Coordinates of C-alpha atoms and ligand atoms in Angstrom, one line a residue:
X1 CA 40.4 48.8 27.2
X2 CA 43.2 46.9 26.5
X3 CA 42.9 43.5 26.0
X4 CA 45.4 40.3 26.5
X5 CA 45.8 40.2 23.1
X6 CA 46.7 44.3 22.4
X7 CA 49.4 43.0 25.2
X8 CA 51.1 40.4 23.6
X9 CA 54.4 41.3 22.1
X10 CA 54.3 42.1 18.5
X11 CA 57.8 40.0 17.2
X12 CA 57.8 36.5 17.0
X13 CA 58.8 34.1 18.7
X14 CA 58.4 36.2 22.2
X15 CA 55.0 36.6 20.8
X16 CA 54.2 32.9 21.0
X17 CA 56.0 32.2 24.2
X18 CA 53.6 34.7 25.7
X19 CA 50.6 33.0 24.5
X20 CA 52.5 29.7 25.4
X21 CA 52.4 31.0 29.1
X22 CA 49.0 32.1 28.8
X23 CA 47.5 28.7 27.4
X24 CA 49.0 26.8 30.4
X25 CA 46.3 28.2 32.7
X26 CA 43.8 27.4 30.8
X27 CA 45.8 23.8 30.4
X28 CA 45.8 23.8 34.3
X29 CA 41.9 24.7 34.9
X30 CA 41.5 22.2 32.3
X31 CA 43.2 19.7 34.8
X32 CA 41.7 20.4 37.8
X33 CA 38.0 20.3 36.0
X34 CA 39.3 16.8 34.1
X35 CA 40.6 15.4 37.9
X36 CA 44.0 14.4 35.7
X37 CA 46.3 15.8 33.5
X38 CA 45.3 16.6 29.7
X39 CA 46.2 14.2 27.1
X40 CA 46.9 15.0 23.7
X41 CA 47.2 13.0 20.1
X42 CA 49.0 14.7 17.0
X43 CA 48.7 12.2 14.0
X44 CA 50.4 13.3 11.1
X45 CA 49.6 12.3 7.4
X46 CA 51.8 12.8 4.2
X47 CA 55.8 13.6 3.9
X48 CA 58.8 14.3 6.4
X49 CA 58.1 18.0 6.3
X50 CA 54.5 17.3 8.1
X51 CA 56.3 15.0 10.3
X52 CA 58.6 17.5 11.1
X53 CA 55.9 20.1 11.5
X54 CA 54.3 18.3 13.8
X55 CA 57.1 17.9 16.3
X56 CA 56.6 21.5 16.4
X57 CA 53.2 21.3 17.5
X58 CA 54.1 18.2 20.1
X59 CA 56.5 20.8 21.4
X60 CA 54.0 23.6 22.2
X61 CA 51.7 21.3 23.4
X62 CA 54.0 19.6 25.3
X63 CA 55.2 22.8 27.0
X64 CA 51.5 24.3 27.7
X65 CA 51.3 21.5 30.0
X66 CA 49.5 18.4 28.4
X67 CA 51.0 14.7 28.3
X68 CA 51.5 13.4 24.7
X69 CA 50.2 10.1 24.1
X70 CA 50.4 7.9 21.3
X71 CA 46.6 7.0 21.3
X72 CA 43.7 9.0 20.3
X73 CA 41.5 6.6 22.2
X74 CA 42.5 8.4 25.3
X75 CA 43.1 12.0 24.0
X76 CA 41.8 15.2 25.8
X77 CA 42.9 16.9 22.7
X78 CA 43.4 15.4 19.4
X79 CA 45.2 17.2 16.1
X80 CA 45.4 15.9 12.4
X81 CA 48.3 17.4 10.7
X82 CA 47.0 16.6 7.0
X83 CA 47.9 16.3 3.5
X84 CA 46.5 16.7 0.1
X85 CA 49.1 15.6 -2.4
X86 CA 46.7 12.5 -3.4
X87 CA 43.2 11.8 -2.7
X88 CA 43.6 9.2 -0.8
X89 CA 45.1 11.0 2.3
X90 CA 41.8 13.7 2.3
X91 CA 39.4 10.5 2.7
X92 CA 41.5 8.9 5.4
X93 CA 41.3 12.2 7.1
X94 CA 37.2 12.4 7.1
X95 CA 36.8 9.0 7.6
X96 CA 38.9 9.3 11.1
X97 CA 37.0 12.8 11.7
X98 CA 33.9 11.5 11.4
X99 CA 34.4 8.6 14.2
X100 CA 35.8 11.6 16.7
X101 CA 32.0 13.0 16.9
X102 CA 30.9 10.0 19.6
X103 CA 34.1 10.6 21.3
X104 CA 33.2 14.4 21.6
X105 CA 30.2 13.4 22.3
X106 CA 31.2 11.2 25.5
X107 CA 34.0 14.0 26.4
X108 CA 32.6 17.0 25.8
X109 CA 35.7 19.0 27.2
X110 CA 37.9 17.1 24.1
X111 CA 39.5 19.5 21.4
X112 CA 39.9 18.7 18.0
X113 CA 41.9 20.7 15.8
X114 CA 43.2 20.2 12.0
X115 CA 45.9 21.8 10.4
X116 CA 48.2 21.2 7.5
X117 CA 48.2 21.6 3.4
X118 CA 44.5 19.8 3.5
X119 CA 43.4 23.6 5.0
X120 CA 44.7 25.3 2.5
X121 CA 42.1 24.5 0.0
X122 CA 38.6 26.3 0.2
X123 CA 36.9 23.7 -0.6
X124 CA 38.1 21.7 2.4
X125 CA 37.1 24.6 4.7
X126 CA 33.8 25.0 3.6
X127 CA 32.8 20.9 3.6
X128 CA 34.3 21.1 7.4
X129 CA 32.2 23.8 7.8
X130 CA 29.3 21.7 7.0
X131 CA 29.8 18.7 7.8
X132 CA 32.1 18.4 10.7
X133 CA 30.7 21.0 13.0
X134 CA 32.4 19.9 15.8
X135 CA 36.1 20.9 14.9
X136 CA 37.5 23.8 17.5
X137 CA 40.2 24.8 15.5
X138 CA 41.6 25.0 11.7
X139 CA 44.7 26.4 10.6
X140 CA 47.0 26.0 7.7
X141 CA 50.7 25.7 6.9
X142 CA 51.8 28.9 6.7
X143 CA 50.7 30.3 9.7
X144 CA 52.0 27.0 12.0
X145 CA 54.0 28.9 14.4
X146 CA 50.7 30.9 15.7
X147 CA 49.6 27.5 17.4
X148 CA 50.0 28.4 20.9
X149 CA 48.5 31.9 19.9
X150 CA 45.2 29.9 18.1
X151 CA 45.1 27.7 21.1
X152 CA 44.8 30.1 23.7
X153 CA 42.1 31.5 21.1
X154 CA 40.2 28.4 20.9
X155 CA 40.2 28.4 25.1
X156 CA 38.8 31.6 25.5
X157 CA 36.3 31.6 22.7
X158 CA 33.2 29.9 21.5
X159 CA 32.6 27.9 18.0
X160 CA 34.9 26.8 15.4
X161 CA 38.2 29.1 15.3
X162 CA 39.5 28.9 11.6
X163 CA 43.0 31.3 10.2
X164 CA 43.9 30.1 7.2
X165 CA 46.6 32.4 5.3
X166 CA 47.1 32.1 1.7
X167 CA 51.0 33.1 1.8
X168 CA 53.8 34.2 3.7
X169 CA 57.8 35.9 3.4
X170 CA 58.1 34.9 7.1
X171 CA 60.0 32.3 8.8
X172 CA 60.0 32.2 12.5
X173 CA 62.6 30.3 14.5
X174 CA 63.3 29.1 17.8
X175 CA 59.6 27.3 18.9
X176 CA 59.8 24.5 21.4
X177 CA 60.1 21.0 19.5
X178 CA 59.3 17.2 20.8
X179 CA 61.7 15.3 18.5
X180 CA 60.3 11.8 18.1
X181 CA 63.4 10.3 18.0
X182 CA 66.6 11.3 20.5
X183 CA 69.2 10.5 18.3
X184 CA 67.9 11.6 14.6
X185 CA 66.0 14.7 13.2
X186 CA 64.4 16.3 10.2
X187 CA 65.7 20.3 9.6
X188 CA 63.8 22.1 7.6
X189 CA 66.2 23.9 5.4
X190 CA 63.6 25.6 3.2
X191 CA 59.6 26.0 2.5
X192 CA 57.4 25.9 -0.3
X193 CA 57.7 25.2 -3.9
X194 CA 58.4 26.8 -7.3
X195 CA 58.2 24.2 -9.4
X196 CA 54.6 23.8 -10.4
X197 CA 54.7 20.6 -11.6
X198 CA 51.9 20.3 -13.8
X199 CA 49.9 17.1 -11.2
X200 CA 51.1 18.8 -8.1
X201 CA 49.2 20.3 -5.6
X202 CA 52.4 21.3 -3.1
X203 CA 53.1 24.7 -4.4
X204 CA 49.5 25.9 -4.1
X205 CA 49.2 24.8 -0.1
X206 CA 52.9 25.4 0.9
X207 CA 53.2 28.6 -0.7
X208 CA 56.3 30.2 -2.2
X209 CA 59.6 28.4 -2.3
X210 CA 62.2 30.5 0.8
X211 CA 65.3 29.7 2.4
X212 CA 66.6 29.5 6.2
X213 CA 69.8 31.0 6.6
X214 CA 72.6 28.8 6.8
X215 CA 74.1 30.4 10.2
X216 CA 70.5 29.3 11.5
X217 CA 70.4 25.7 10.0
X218 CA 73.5 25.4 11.2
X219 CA 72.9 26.5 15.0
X220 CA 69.9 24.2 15.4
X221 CA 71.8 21.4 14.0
X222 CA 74.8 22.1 16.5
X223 CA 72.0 22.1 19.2
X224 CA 70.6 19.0 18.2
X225 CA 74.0 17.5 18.4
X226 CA 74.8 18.2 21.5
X227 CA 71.3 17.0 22.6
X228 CA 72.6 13.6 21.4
X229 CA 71.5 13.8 17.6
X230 CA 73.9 12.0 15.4
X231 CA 71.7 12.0 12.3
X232 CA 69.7 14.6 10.4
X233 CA 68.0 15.0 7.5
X234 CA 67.6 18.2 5.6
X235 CA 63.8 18.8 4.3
X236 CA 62.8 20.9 1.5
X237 CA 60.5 20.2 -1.3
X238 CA 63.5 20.9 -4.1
X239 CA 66.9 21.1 -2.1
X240 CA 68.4 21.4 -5.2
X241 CA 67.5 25.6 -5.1
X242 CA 68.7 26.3 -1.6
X243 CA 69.8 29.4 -1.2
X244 CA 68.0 30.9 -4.3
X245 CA 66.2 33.9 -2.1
X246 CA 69.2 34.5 0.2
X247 CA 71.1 37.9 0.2
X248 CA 73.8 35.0 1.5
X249 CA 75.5 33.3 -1.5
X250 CA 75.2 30.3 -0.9
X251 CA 74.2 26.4 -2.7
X252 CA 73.1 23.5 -1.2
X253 CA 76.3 21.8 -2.0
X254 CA 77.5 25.0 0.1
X255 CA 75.2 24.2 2.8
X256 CA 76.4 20.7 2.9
X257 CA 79.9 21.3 3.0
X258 CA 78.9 23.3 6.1
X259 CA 76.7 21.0 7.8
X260 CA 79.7 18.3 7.1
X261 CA 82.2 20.4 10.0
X262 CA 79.7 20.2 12.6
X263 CA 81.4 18.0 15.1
X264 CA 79.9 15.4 16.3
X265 CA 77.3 14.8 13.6
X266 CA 77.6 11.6 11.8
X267 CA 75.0 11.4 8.9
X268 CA 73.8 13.5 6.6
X269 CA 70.7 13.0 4.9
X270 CA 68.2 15.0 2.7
X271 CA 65.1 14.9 0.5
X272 CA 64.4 16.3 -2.3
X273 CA 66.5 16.7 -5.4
X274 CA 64.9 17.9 -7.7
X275 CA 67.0 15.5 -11.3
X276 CA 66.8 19.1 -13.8
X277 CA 68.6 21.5 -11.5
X278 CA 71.2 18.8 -9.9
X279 CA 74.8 20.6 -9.9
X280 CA 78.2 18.5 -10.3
X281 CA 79.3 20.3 -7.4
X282 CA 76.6 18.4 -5.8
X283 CA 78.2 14.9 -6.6
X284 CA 81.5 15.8 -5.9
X285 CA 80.7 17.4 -2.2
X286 CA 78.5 14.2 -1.7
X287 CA 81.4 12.1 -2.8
X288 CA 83.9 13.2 -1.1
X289 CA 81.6 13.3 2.0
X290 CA 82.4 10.9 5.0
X291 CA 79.0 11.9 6.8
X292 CA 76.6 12.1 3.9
X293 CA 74.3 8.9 3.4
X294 CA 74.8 6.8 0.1
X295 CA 71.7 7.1 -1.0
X296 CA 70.1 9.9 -3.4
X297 CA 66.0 9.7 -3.7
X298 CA 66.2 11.3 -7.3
X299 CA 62.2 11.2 -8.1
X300 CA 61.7 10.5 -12.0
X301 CA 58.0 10.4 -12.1
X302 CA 57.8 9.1 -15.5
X303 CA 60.2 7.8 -18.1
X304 CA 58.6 9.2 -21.3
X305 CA 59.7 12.5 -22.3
X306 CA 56.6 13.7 -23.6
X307 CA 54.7 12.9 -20.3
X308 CA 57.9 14.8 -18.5
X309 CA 57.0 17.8 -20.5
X310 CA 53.5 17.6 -19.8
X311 CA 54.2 17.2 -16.3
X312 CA 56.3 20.8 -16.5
X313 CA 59.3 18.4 -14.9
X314 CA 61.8 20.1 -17.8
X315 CA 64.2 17.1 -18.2
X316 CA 63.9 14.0 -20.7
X317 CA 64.2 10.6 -20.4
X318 CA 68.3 11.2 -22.0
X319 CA 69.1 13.5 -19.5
X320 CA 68.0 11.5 -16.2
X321 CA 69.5 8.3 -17.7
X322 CA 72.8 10.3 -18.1
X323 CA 72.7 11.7 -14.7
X324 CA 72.2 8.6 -13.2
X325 CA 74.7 6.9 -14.9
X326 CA 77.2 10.0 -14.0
X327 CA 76.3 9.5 -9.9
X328 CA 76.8 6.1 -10.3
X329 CA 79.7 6.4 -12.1
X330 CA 81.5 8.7 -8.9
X331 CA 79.4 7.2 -6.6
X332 CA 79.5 3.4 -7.1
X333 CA 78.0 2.5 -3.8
X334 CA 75.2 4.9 -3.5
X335 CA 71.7 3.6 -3.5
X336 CA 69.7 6.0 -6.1
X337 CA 65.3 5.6 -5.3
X338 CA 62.6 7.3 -6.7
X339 CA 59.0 8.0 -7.4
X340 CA 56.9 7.2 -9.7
X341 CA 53.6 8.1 -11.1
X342 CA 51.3 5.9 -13.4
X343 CA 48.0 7.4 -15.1
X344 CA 49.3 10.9 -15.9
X345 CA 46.5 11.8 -18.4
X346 CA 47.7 11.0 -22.4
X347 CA 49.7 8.5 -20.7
X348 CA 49.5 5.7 -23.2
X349 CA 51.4 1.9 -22.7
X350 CA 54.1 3.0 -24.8
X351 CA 54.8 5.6 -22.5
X352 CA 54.6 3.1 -19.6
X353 CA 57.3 1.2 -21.7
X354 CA 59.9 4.1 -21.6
X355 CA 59.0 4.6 -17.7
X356 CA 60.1 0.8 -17.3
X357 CA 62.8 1.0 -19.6
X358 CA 64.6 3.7 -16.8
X359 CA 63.7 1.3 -13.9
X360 CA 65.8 -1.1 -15.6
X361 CA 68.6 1.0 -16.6
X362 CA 68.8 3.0 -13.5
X363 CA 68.4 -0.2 -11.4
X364 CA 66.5 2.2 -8.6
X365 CA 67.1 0.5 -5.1
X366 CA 63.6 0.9 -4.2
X367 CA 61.0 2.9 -5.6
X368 CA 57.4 4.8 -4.5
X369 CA 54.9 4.1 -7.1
X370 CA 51.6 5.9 -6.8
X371 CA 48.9 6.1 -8.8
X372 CA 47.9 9.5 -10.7
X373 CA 45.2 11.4 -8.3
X374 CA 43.6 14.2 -10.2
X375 CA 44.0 17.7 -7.6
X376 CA 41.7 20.7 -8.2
X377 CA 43.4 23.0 -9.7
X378 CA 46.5 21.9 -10.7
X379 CA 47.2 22.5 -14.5
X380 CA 46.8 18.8 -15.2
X381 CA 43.1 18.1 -13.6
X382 CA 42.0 20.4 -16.7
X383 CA 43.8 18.0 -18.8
X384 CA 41.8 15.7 -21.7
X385 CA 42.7 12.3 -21.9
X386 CA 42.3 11.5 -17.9
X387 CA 43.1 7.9 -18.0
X388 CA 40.6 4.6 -17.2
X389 CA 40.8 3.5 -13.7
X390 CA 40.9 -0.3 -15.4
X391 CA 43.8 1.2 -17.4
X392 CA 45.8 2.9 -14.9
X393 CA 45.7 -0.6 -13.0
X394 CA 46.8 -2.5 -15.5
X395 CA 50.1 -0.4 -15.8
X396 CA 50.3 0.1 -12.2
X397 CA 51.0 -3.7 -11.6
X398 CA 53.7 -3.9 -14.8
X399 CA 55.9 -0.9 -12.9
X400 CA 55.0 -2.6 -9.6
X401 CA 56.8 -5.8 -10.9
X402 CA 59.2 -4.0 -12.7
X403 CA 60.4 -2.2 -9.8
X404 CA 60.1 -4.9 -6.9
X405 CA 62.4 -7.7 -9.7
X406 CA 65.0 -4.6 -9.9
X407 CA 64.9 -3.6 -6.4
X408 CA 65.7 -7.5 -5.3
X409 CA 68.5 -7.8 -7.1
X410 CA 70.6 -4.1 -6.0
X411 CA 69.5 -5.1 -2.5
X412 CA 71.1 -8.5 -2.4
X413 CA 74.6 -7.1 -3.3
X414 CA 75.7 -6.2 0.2
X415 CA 75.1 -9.5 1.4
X416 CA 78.1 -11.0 3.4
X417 CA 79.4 -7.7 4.0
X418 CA 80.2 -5.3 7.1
X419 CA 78.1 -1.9 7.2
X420 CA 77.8 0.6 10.0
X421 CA 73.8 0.9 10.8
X422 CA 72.4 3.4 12.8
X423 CA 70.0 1.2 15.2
X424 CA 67.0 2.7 15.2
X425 CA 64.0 0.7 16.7
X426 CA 62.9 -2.1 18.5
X427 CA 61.7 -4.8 15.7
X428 CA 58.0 -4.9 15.9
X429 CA 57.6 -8.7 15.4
X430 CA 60.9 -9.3 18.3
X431 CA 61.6 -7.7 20.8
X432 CA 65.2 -9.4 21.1
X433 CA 66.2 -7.9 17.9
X434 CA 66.6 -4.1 16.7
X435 CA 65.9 -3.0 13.2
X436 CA 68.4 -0.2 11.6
X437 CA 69.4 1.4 8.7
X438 CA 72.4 1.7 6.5
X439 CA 73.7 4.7 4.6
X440 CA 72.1 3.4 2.3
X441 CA 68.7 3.4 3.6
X442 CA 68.3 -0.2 3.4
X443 CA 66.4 -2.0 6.6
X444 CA 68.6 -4.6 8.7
X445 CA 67.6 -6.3 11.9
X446 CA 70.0 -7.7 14.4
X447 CA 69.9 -9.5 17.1
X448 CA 71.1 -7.4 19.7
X449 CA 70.1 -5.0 23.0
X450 CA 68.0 -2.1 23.4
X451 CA 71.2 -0.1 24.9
X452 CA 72.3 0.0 20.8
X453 CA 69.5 2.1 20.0
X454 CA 70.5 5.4 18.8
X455 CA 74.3 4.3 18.3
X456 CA 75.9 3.4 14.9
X457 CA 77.5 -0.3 15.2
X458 CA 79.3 -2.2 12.2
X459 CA 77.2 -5.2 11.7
X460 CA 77.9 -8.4 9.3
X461 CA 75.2 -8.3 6.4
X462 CA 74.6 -12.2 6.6
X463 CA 70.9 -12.6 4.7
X464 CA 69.0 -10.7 2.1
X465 CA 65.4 -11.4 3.0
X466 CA 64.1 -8.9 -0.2
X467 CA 63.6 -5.8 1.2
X468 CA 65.6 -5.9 4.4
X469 CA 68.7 -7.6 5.4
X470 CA 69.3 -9.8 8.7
X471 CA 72.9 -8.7 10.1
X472 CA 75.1 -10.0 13.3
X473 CA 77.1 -8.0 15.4
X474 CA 80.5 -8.2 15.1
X475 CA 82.1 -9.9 18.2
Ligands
SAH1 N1 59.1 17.6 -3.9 C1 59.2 16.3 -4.2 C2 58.0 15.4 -4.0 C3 56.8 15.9 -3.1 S1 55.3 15.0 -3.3 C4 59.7 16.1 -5.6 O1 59.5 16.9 -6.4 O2 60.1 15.0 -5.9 C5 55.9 13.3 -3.2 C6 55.5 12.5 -4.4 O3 54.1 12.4 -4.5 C7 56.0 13.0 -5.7 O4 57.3 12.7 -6.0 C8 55.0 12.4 -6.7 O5 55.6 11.1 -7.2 C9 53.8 12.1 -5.8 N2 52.7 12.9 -6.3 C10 52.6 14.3 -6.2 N3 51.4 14.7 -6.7 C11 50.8 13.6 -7.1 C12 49.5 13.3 -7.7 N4 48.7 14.3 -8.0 N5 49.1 12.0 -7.9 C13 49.9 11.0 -7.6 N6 51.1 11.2 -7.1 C14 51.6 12.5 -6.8
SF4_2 FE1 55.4 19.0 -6.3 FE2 57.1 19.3 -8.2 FE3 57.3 20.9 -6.1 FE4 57.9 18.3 -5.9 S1 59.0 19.8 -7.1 S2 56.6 19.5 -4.5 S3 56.4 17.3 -7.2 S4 55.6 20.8 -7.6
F3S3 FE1 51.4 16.1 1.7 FE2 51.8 18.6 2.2 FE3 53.8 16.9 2.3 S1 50.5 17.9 0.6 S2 53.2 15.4 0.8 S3 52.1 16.9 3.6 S4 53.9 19.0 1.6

C-alpha cells in the first residue's frame, strides 16, 4: 500500500511544500483541540548563519499555520536552534530545556524540537536521549530544509523523532522565510567550512565548505529588494573562498561587484573574511564601492605567530599587521573589528603580549574577546599545555582593557560629523528615540519617529558616549 510519504514528490523544494500542505491539517486539528490558534517560539543561539537559519524555520512554521510569538512562556511549540562553538552556549541550552519539562507537563499537547550544530555531535544526542526524554524532534544542520517534512513526522508518530545527517552536496532553495527585519537581511552565500582551525568545532557540525550560485544569490537578493530590503549581509563562514566549488568562475570580489548593480540595494555587508586568503581585488572592489559598508570584521584570533600556527590559521603576526595597514591605507575610513581568543593551550603571557601588541597597532574599532573553550574533538582539545582557568583570567582582563582603551578612542573620531544611518530599532531605554547604525557598524541613537525606521537618514554625530554615538537629525 502506498503510503503519504511514497507520495510525496521526490525533488526538493516541491517535496517540502507538499509536506508543508500536509502539516497544516494537523496544525488545524491542533487548533480546534487547543480552542485557539497554535503558538510557536524559535530562539536561536550562536552566529548570523543560525539567525538566518532560523528565519527559515519561522517561515515554515509560519506558513503551516501557527502564530509566531516572541515568548516561550506562551508557546504551543517551542524550537532551540543551537550552537556549539563554545561551551557556554551547550549549557545555556540544557539549562532552558530542562525548565520546558513543567511546561510540558501543564500542556501536554506542546512540542519541543532542537536543531542546529549542537545535534551534530553524538554525544549531544545520546545525553538528550537520556536525560531529556521529553524532546519530539531533533535534527541537525544539514538536513534544515526537511523541517516541514520532520514536522509532519513528529504529528503523525509517537516518541522522540531524531535525523541527524553527517554531510551533504545539496543546497535546496526557494523555502518560505519570516525575515525578522523588513528592511535588512542575512543571504547565505555559502555553507560549511574548510578551514579546520585547529580550536574550531564549525567544520565538523556544518560540514563541507559549498557555494550558491551567484545567479541565485543574486535573484533572492533582487526579491528581497523589492520586498523593501535595502540592506543585506552576505553569510559564510570564510567569504573569502566563494566560488571555490563552482563550475561558474567566479570570486567573492566577483560576487560583490554583482550584488553592487542590483538597483535599489543600498548596503552591502558580509561576514567572514578569512585575513590569509584576502585578495587585493577584494580591497579595491570594496573601495571603490558606494554600497559596501566601511567596516571589515577581519578575526585575528591571536597575535603570536606561534599560537597562529598552532591554531592551523596559516598567517603571522607580519602578515596581518601588513594587511591591515594596506586596507587602511585604501580605505581610510573603514572600521576594521575582530575576534579574539585567550587561553589557546601553550599560550604563554608573552604570547598575550604580541596579541596586545596588534590591538594597538591595528587600532580594531571594536573587538569580540572570548575565552578558549576546549571542543571534543577538535585537534586542539588533544593538546598538552591546556591553560589554568586562574591564568586564562588574568589575560582575559589585560586584552579586555586593551581593546575597550583602543576601541574608545577610533570611536570618538566621527564625532561632530554628518553620517547616513540606517534606523534600525526603537531604543530600548526610550521610546522617543531610534537607535541605528553607520557603515561603519557603530551604534547611534536619535531622537526621532518611528516612521524612520527602516530608512537611511544623514544624521549630525554630536556625542561619543564610548560605544555608541548620540546623533540629531538634520533639519
Ligand atoms: N568563521 C569565522 C568565525 C566563526 S566562529 C572565522 O573564521 O572568523 C566565531 C568566533 O568564535 C571565532 O572567530 C573565534 O574567535 C571564536 N571561537 C571559535 N571556536 C572557539 C573556541 N573553541 N573557543 C573560544 N572561541 C572560539
Ligand atoms: Fe572555525 Fe576557522 Fe572555519 Fe572560522 S574559518 S568557522 S574559525 S574553522
Ligand atoms: Fe555556533 Fe554553529 Fe554558528 S556552532 S557560531 S551556530 S555555525
Amino acid at each position: 500500500m502506498l503510503t503519504i510519504r511514497d507520495m510525496a514528490p521526490v525533488t526538493e523544494p516541491e517535496r517540502q511544500y507538499y509536506f508543508m500542505d500536509l502539516c497544516a491539517e494537523h496544525v488545524k486539528k491542533l487548533a480546534d483541540q487547543l480552542g485557539h490558534t497554535p503558538t510557536c517560539c524559535v530562539t536561536t543561539f550562536g552566529c548570523q548563519m543560525n539567525a538566518r537559519d532560523s528565519e527559515k524555520l519561522a517561515g515554515i512554521l509560519e506558513r503551516v499555520g501557527y502564530q509566531l510569538i516572541e515568548e516561550e512562556e506562551n508557546a504551543d511549540f517551542v524550537i532551540y536552534n543551537t550552537c556549539t562553538v563554545r561551551d557556554n552556549a551547550n549549557q545555556r541550552v540544557y539549562g532552558r530545556l530542562g525548565a520546558l519539562k513543567n511546561k510540558k507537563k501543564k500542556n501536554p499537547k506542546m512540542k519541543i524540537a532542537l536543531c542546529g550544530c549542537m545535534m551534530q555531535e553524538d554525544a549531544v544526542i545520546e545525553k538528550i536521549k537520556k536525560s531529556y526524554r521529553y524532546v519530539d524532534l531533533i535534527f541537525g544542520t544539514h538536513n534544515i530544509f526537511k523541517f516541514a517534512e520532520l514536522l509532519t513526522a513528529s504529528f503523525e508518530e509517537e516518541g522522540m523523532i531524531i535525523d541527524i545527517w553527517k554531510d551533504t552536496d545539496k543546497i535546496v532553495e526557494d523555502l518560505p522565510v519570516e525575515r525578522k527585519y523588513s528592511f535588512k537581511s542575512g543571504i547565505n552565500i555559502m555553507f560549511g567550512c574548510n578551514n579546520f582551525c585547529s580550536y574550531c568545532i564549525v567544520p565538523y557540525v556544518r560540514g563541507r565548505e559549498r557555494s550558491r550560485a551567484s545567479q541565485d544569490i543574486v535573484r533572492e537578493i533582487k526579491q528581497l529588494v523589492e520586498d523593501g530590503v535595502v540592506e543585506v549581509m552576505l553569510l559564510g563562514q570564510n567569504v573569502n573562498s566563494y566560488g571555490k566549488n563552482l563550475e561558474e568562475q567566479i570570486t567573492f570580489a566577483g560576487l560583490l561587484e554583482k550584488i553592487e548593480e542590483i538597483e535599489g540595494l543600498e548596503r552591502i555587508r558580509f561576514m567572514t573574511p578569512h585575513p590569509k586568503d584576502l585578495s587585493d581585488e577584494l580591497i579595491q572592489v570594496m573601495k571603490k564601492s558606494k554600497k559596501i559598508c566601511r567596516h571589515l570584521h577581519l578575526p585575528v584570533q591571536s597575535g603570536s605567530t606561534e599560537i597562529l600556527k598552532k591554531m592551523n590559521r596559516h598567517y603571522t603576526k607580519e602578515s596581518y599587521l601588513e594587511l591591515a595597514k594596506k586596507i587602511r591605507q585604501e580605505i581610510p575610513d573603514i572600521a576594521i573589528t575582530t575576534d579574539i581568543i585567550v587561553g589557546f593551550p601553550g599560550e604563554s603571557k608573552a604570547d598575550v603580549d604580541d596579541t596586545i601588541e596588534v590591538i594597538r597597532e591595528v587600532e580594531f574599532d571594536s573587538a569580540f574577546t572570548f575565552i578558549y573553550s576546549k571542543r571534543t574533538g577538535t585537534p586542539a582539545a588533544a593538546m598538552e599545555e591546556q591553560v589554568s582557568e586562574e591564568e586564562v583570567k588574568e589575560q582575559f582582563n589585560r586584552v579586555l582593557e586593551c581593546v575597550q582603551e583602543v576601541a574608545a578612542k577610533r570611536m570618538s573620531m566621527l564625532t561632530g560629523e554628518v553620517q547616513e544611518v540606517l534606523f534600525e530599532e526603537i531604543n530600548d531605554h526610550d521610546s522617543t528615540m531610534l537607535t541605528g547604525k553607520l557603515s561603519n557598524n557603530a551604534t547611534v541613537h536619535v531622537k526621532a519617529e518611528p516612521c524612520l525606521l527602516g530608512r537611511i537618514v544623514p544624521v549630525k554625530l554630536v556625542e561619543c558616549k564610548g560605544f555608541y554615538y548620540i546623533g540629531e537629525l538634520l533639519q
